Coordinates of C-alpha atoms in Angstrom, one line a residue:
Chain A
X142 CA 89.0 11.1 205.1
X143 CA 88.1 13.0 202.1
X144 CA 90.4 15.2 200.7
X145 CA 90.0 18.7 199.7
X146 CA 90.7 20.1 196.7
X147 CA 91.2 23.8 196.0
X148 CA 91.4 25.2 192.7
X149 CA 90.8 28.9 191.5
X150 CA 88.6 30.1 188.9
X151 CA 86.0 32.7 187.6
X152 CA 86.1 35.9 188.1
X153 CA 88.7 37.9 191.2
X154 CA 86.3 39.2 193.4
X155 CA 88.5 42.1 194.8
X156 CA 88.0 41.7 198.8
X157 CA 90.5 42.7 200.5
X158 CA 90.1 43.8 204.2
X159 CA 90.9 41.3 206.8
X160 CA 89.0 40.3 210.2
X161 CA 90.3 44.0 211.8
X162 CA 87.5 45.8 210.0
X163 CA 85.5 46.7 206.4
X164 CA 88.3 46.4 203.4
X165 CA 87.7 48.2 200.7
X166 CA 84.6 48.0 198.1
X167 CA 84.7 45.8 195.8
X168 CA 84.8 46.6 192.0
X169 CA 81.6 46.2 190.2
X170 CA 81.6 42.9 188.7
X171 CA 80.6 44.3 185.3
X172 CA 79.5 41.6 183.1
X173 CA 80.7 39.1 185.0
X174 CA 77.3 37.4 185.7
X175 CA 76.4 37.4 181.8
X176 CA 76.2 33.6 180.2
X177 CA 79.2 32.4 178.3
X178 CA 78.2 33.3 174.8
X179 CA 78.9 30.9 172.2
X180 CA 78.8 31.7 168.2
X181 CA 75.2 33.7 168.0
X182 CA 74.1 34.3 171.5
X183 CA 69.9 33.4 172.3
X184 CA 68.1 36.1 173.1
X185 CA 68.2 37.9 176.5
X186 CA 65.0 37.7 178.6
X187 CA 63.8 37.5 182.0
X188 CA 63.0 33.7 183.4
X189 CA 59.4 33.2 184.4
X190 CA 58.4 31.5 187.4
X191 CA 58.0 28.0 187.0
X192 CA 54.9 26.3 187.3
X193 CA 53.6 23.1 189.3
X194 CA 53.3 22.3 192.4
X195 CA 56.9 21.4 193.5
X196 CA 59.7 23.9 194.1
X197 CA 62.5 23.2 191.6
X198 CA 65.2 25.5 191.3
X199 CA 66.3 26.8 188.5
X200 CA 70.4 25.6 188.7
X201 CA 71.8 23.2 191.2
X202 CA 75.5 22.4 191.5
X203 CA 77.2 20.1 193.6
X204 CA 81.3 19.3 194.3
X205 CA 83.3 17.9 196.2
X206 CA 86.2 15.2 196.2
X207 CA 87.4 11.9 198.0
X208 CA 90.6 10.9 198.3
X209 CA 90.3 9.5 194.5
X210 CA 88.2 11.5 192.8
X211 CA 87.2 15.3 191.9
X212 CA 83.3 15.6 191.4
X213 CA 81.3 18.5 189.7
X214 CA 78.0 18.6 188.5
X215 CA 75.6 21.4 187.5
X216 CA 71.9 20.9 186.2
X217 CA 70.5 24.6 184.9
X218 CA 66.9 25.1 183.3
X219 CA 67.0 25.7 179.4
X220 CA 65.8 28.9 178.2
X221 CA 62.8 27.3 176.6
X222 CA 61.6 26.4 179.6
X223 CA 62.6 29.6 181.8
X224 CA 60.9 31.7 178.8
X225 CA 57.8 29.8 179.1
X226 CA 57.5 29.3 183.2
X227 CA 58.2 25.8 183.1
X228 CA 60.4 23.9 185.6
X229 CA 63.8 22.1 185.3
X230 CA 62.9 18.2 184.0
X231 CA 66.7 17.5 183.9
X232 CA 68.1 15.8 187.3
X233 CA 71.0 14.5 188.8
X234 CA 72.0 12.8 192.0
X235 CA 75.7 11.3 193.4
X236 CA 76.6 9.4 196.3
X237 CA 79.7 8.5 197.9
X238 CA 79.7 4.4 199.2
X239 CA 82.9 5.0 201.7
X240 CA 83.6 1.1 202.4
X241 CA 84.2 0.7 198.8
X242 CA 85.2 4.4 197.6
X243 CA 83.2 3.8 195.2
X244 CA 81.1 6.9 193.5
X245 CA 77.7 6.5 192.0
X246 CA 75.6 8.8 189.9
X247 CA 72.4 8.9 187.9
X248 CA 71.4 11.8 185.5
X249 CA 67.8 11.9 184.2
X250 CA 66.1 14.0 181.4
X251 CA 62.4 13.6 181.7
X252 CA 60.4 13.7 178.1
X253 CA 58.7 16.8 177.8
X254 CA 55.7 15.0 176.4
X255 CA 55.1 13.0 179.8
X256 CA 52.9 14.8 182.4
X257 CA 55.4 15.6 185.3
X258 CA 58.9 15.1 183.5
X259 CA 60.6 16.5 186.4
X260 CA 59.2 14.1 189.2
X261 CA 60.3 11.4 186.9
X262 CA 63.9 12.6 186.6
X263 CA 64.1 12.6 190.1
X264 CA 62.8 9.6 191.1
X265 CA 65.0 8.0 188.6
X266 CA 68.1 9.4 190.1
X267 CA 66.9 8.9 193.5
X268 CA 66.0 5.2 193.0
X269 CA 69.3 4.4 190.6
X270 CA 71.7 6.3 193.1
X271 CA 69.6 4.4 196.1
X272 CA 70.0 1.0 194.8
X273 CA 73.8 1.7 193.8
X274 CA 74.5 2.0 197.5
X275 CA 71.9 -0.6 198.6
X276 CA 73.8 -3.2 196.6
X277 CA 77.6 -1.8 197.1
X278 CA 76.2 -2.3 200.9
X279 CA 75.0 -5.7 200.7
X280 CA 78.6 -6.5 199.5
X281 CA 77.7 -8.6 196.7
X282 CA 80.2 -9.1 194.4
X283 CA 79.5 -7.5 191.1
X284 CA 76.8 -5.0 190.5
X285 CA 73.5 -6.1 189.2
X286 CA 73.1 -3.3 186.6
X287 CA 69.6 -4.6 185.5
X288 CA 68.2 -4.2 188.8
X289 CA 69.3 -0.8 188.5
X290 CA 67.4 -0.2 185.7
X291 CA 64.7 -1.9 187.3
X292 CA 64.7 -0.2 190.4
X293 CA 64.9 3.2 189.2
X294 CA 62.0 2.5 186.6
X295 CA 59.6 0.9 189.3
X296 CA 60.4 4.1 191.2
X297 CA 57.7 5.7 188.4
X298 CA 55.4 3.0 188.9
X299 CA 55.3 3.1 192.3
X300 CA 54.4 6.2 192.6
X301 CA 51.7 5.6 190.6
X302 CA 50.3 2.6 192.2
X303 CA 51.9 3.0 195.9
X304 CA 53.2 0.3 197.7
X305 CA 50.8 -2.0 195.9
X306 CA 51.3 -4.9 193.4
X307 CA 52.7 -4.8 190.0
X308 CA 50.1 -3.7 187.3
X309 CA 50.1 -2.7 183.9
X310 CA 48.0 0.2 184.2
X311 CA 49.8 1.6 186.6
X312 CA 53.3 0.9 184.2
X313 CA 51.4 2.8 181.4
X314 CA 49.9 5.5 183.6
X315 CA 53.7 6.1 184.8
X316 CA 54.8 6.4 181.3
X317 CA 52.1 8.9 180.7
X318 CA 53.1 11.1 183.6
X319 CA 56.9 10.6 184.0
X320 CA 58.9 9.2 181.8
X321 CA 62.5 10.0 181.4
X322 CA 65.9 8.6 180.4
X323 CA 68.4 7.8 182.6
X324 CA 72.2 7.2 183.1
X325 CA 73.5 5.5 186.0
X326 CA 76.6 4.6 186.8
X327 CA 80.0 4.1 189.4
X328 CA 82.9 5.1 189.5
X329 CA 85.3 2.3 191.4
X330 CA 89.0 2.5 193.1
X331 CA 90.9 -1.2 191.9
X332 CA 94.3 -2.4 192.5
X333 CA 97.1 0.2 192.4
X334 CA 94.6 3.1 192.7
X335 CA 93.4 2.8 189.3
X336 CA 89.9 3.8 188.5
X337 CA 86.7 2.0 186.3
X338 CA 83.4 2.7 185.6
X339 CA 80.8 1.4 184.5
X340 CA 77.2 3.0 182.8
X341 CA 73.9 1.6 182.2
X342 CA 71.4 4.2 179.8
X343 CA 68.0 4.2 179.3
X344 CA 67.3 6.7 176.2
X345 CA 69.6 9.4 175.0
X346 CA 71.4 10.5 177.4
X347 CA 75.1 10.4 176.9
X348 CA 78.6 9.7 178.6
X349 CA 81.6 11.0 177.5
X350 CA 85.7 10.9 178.3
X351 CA 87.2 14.4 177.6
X352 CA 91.0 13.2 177.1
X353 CA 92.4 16.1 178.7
X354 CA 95.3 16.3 176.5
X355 CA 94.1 16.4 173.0
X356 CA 90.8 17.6 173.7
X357 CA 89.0 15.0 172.0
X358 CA 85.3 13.7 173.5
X359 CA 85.2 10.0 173.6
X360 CA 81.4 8.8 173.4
X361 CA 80.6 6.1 176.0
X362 CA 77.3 5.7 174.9
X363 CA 75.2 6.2 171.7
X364 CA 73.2 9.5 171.4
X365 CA 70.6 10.5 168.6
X366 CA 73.9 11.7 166.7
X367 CA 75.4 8.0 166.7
X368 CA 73.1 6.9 163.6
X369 CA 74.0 9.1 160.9
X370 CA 70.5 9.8 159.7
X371 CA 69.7 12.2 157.0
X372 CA 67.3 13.8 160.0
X373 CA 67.7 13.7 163.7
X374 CA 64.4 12.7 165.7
X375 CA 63.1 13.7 169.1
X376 CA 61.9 10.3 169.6
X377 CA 63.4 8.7 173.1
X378 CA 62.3 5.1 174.6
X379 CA 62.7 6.5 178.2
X380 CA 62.0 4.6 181.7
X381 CA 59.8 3.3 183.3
X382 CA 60.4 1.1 179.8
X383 CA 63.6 -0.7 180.2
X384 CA 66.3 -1.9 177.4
X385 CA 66.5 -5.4 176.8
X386 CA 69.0 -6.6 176.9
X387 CA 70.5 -4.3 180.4
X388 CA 74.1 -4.5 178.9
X389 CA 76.8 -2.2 180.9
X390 CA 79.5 -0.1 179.6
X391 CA 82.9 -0.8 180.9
X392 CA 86.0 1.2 180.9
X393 CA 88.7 2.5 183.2
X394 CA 89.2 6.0 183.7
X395 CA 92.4 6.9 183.1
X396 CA 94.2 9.7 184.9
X397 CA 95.0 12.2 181.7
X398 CA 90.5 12.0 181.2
X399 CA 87.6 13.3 182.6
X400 CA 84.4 11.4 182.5
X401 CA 81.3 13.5 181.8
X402 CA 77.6 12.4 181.7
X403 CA 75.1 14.4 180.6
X404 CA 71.5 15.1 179.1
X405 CA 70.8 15.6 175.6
X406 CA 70.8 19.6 176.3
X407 CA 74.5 19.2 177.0
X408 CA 75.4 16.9 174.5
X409 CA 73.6 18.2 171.0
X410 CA 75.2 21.4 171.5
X411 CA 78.6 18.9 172.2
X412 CA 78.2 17.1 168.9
X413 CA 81.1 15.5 168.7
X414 CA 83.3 17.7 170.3
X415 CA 84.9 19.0 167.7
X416 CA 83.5 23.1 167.8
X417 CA 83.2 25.7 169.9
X418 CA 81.0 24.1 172.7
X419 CA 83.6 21.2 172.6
X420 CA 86.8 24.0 173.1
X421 CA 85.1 25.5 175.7
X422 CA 84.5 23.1 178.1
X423 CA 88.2 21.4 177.4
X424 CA 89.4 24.9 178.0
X425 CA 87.9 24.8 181.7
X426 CA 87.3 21.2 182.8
X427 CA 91.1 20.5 182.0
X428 CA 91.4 21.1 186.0
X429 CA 88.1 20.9 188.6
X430 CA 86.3 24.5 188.4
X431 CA 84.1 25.3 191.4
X432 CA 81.1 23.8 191.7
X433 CA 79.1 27.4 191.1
X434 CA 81.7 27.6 187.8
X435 CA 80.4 24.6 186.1
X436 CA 76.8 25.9 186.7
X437 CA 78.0 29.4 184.7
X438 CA 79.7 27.6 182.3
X439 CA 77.0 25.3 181.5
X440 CA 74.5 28.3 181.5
X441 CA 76.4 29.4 177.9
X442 CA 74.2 31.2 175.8
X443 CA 73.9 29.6 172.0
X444 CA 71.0 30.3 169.7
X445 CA 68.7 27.5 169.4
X446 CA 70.1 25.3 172.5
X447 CA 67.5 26.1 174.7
X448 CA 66.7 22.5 176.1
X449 CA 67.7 21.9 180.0
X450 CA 71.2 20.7 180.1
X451 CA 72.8 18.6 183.3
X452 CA 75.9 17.5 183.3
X453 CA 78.6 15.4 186.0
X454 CA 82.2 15.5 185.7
X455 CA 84.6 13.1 187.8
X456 CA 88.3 13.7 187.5
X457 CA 90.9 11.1 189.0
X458 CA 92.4 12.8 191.4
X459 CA 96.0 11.3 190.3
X460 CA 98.2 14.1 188.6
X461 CA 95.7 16.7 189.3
X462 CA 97.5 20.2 190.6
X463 CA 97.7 20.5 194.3
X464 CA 97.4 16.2 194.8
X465 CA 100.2 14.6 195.8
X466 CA 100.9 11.3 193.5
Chain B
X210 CA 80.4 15.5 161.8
X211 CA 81.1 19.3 161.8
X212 CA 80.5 22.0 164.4
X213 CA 76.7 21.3 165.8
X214 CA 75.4 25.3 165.3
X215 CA 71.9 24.1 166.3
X216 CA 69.3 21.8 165.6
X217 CA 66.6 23.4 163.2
X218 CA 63.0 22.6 162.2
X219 CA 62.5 23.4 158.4
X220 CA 58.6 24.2 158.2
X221 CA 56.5 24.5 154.9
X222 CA 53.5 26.4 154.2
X223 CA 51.8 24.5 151.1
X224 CA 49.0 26.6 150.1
X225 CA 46.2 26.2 147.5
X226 CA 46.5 29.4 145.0
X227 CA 43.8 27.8 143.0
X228 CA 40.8 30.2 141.3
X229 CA 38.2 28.7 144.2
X230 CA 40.3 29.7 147.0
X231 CA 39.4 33.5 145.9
X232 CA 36.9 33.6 149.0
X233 CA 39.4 32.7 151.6
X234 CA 42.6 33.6 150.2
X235 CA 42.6 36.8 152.8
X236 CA 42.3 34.7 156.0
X237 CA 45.1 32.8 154.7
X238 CA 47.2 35.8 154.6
X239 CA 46.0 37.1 158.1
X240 CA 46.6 33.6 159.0
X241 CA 50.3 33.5 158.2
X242 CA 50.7 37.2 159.3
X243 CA 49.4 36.4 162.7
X244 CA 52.1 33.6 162.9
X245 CA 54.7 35.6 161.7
X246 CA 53.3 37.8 165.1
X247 CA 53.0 35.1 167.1
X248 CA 56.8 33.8 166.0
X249 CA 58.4 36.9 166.3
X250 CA 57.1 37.0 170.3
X251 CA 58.6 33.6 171.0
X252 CA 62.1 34.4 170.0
X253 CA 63.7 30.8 171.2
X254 CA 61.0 29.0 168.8
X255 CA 61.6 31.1 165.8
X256 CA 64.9 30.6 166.4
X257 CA 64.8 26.9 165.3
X258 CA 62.8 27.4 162.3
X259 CA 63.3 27.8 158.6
X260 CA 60.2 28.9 157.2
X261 CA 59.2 28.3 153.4
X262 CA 55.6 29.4 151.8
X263 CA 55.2 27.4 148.9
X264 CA 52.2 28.7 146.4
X265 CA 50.7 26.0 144.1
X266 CA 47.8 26.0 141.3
X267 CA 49.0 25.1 138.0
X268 CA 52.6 25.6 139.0
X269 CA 54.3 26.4 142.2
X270 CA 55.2 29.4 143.5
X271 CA 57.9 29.7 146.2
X272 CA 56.8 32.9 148.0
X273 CA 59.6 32.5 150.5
X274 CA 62.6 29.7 151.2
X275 CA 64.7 28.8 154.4
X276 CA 63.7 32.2 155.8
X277 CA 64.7 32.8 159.9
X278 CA 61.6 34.7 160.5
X279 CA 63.0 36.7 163.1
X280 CA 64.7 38.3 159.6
X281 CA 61.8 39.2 157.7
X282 CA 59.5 42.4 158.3
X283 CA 56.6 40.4 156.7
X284 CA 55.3 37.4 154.8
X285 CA 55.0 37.9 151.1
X286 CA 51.0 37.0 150.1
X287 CA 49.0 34.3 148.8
X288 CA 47.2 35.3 145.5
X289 CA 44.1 32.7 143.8
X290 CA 44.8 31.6 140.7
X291 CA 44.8 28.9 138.4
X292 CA 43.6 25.1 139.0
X293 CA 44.5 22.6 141.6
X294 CA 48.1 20.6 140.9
X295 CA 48.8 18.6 143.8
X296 CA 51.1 16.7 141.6
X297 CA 52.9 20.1 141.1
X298 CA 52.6 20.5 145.0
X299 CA 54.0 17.8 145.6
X300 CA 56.4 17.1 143.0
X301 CA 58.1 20.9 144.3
X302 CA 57.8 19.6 147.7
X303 CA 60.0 16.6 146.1
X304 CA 62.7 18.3 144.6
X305 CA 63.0 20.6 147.2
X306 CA 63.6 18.9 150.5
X307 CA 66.8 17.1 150.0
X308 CA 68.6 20.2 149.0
X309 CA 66.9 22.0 151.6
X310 CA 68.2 19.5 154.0
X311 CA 71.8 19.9 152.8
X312 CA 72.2 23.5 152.6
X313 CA 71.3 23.3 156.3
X314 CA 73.1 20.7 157.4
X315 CA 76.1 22.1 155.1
X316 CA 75.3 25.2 157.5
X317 CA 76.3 23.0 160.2
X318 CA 73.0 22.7 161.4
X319 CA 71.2 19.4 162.7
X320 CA 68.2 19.1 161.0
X321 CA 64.8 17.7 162.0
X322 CA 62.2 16.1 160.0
X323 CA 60.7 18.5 158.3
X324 CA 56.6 19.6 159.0
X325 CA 54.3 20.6 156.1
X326 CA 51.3 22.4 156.5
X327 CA 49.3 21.5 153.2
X328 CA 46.0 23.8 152.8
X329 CA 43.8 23.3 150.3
X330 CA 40.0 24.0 149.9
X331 CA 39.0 21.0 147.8
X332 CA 39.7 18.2 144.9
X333 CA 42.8 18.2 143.2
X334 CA 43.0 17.8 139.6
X335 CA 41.5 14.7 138.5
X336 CA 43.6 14.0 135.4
X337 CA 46.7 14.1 137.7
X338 CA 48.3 11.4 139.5
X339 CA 49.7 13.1 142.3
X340 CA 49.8 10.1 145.2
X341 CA 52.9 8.7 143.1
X342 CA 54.7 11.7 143.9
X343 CA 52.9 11.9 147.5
X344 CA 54.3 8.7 147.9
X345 CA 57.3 9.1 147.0
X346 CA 57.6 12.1 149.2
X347 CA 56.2 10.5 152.1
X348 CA 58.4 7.1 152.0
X349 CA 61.2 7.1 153.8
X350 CA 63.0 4.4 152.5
X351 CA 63.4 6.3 149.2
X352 CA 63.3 10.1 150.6
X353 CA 65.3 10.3 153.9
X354 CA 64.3 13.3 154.5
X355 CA 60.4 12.5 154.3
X356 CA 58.4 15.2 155.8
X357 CA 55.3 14.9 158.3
X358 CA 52.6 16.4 156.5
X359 CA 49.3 18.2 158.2
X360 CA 46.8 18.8 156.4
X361 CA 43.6 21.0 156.7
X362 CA 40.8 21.1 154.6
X363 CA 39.5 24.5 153.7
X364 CA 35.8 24.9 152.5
X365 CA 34.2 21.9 150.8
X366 CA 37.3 20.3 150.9
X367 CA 37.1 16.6 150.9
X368 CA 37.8 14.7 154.0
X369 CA 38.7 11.4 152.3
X370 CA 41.7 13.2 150.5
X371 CA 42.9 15.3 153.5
X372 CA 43.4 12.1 155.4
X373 CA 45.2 10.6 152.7
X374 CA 47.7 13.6 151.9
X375 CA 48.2 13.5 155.7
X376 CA 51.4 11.5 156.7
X377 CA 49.3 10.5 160.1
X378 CA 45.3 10.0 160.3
X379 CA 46.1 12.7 163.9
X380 CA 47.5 15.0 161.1
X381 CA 44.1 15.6 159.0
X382 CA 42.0 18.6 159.8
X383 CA 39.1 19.8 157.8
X384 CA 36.4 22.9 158.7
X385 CA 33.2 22.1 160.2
X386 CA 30.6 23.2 156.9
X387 CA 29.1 26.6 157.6
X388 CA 31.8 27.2 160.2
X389 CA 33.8 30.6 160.2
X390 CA 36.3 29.5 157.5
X391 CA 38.7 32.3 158.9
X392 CA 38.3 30.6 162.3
X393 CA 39.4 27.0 161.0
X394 CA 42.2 29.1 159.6
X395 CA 43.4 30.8 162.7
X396 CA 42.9 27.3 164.6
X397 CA 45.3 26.1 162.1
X398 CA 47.8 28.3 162.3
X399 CA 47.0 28.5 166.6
X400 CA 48.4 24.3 165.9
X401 CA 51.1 25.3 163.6
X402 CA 52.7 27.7 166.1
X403 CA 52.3 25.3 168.8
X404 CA 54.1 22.2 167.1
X405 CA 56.9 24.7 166.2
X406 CA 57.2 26.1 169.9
X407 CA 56.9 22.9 171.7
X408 CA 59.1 21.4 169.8
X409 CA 59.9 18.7 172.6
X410 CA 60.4 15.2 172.4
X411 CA 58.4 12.1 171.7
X412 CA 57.9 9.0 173.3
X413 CA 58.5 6.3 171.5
X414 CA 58.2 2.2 172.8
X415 CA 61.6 0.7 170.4
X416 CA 62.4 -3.1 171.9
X417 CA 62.3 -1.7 175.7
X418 CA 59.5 -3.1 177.5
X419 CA 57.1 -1.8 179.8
X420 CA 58.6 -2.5 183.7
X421 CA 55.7 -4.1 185.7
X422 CA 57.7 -6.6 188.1
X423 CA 59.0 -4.8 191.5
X424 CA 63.0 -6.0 191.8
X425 CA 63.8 -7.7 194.7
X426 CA 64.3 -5.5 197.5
X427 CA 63.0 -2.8 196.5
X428 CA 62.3 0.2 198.2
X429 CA 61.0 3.9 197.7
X430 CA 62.9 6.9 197.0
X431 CA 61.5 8.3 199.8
X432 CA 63.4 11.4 200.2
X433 CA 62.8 12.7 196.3
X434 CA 60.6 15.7 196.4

């Protein structure tokens, strides 16, 4: 059975009072709701609706933990988007496999430049985070990460073409109307409790280890800032176009680390974890925060980073305060 | 790498000064003014931008550098004079961009390739070679920081040269004869404004291939949306 966790964070809301009657009123939470600012705050404004047919909320956020893991994850809507009534084209999705213990994931930034980002960033998750299971259940004996891929990019050209055949048109019209990257991955218990995991990506999305110790971000996977160019470039080769080779990332999540995955709206303001985006989530993913935390914290307010931003944090629940070892 | 305070978008205005842009040299001011206006309303675009108005005839004339628009109560003005040096254009352009590039990143800023907005209203000099130095500006294997260049053709300009100071044959814009110039102009800057707000990204194709096969077993997310 899973186990829970309780941690303590954010702001003391002041109830007091008890089941025998009204306690007394709270203190105004003055300032509390404001976003973390970070060097030069962006500018304050109120977020227009977002437009489309489809209801997507502005920030989702998710926890919870099994008897191995802590998870967190938060996905909010840049302030690009909320000033100009567009909707959230970030996603994310995680799934718990109980036979195996095994966690799964997916996060998804759809290209703005496709028609419907935001459908394709969740079909992606969906149909990564789907086929994750679907395999884990079949109890084969290693994951097929290409059919991962695979799976979650047909997702786009199914919905294109239906349940129909495979065409090219309908690959290209997918492309057209919802590309996005992806990163999918697990998170596995092996002998003596310890933990691996394993990513697949799909554009430039990025996974990181935050050593909890030192602070320092361990890249899992190459971003736009892995090449060293004189310029950076906004071009992505997103789903439903798929790497060849599918080559996984491997590596075991040691207990002093937390593993975060994240879109590109996360990790430019990251970098490489050395500034004050980098202290400030060390600062408060050292231990779980709530789930509702990790959406505040992600929400922080720095001129010019105004692209969605998603991110998933799993912690091994070895050495973690309030878990016995 | 140091801190990451932002990624930025260094734009330049390139604007003919010559004697023959006299008739239209107003709309181009209420041109820039009323992106300036337009900016200054979308306060997370101009945000990423570092605006320079480069003047060239003869010579070139930096009316403004790296400005953050938000920071400025107006754009300083375009004035005609003189004959039409692209190769002065250009060559600026040139000399310009690297360090431009470094003082920003040096900033700690990310940097993205840079967008010029060349305007001219007809033939360049014709005792001038300026497509070495366009070249040479344009190649990225010897400038790193090699800009995308629009280009619009005021006027009689030439169509031929438009599309070849253009870094893309999408990127090459000239009026429609005995159109409202200071429409073209305002359509201009309408595009300018719009590449600088939706700044999103690009698709691009790399060695990933197009999925048309349906894996084995598959099945749809049917609970997605």
């Amino acid at each position: 059975m899973p186990e829970s966790h309780t941690v303590s964070a954010g702001p003391a809301d002041g109830r007091a009072g008890g089941p025998g009657g009204p306690g007394p009123v709270p203190p105004p939470l003055s300032g509390a709701w404001a976003p973390v600012p970070v060097g030069d705050p962006a500018a304050d404004f109120e977020p227009r609706p977002p437009g489309g047919p489809l209801y997507r909320p502005d920030t989702v956020h998710d926890g919870w933990s099994t008897d191995a893991v802590t998870v967190r994850l938060a996905s909010v809507r840049g302030n690009a988007h909320r000033f100009r009534g567009r909707p959230r084209e970030d996603d994310v999705a995680v799934a718990v496999h109980a036979p195996t213990r095994t966690v799964v994931f997916a996060v998804a930034d759809g290209v703005s430049a496709a028609e419907q980002p935001q459908v394709g960033a969740a079909l992606a998750c969906r149909g990564a985070v789907d086929d994750l299971l679907a395999q884990l259940e079949s109890g084969q004996a290693a994951i097929d990460w290409k059919h991962v891929v695979d799976s979650a990019a047909y997702q786009l050209v199914a919905r294109v073409a239906g349940t129909g055949g495979p065409a090219l048109a309908a690959s290209k019209e997918a492309e057209r109307r919802y590309a996005t990257t992806l990163v999918a991955g697990a998170v596995q218990v092996r002998e003596h409790g310890v933990l691996s995991l394993a990513l697949v990506q799909a554009g430039d999305s990025g996974a990181w280890l935050l050593h909890r110790g030192s602070g320092h971000y361990e890249p899992l996977l190459a971003t736009k800032f892995s090449a060293g160019d004189a310029v950076i470039s906004s071009a992505v080769t997103p789903l439903p176009r798929v790497p060849s080779p599918v080559v996984a990332t491997t590596a075991l999540l040691p207990p002093g680390a937390v593993l975060l995955v994240g879109t590109d709206g996360f990790g430019d303001a990251l970098g490489d974890g050395t500034g004050a985006v980098g202290r400030l989530f060390h600062d408060h993913l050292s231990t779980p925060p709530p789930a509702r935390g990790l959406a505040h914290l992600l929400d922080f307010s720095r001129e010019t980073f105004d692209d969605d931003r998603t991110l998933l944090a799993i912690w091994p629940r070895h050495l973690l305060p309030g878990t016995t070892p | 790498m140091p801190e990451n305070r932002g990624n930025l978008l260094p734009v330049y205005v390139l604007a003919d000064e010559s004697g023959s842009m006299g008739p239209y040299i107003d709309d181009l001011n209420d041109g820039l003014r009323s992106l300036h206006t337009t900016l200054l309303a979308e306060p997370m675009a101009a945000a990423k931008v570092r605006f320079s108005v480069l003047g060239f005839a003869d010579d070139v004339v930096v009316r403004i550098a790296l400005a953050d628009l938000r920071q400025e109560n107006e754009l300083p003005r375009l004035s005609a004079r003189g004959t039409t040096s692209y190769l002065a254009a250009f060559s600026a352009l040139l000399d310009r961009l690297p360090g431009d590039v470094g003082t920003l990143k040096g900033e700690g800023y990310q940097v993205h390739r840079p967008a010029v907005f060349f305007m001219s209203d007809g033939l360049p000099n014709t005792y001038e070679d300026w497509r070495s130095a366009h070249r040479k500006l344009t190649d990225r294997s010897v400038t790193k920081a090699a800009p995308n260049i629009i280009s619009c053709g005021i006027g009689e300009a030439d169509a031929g040269t438009m599309l070849d100071v253009a870094t893309d044959r999408n990127f090459a814009f000239v009026s429609v004869p005995g159109s409202d110039i200071g429409q073209s102009i305002a359509g201009f800057f309408g595009s300018l404004t719009r590449s600088v707000v939706e700044s999103g990204r690009s698709l691009a194709s790399g060695d990933a291939q197009l999925i048309v096969d349906r894996p084995e077993g598959f099945t749809m997310a049917i609970d997605v949306i």
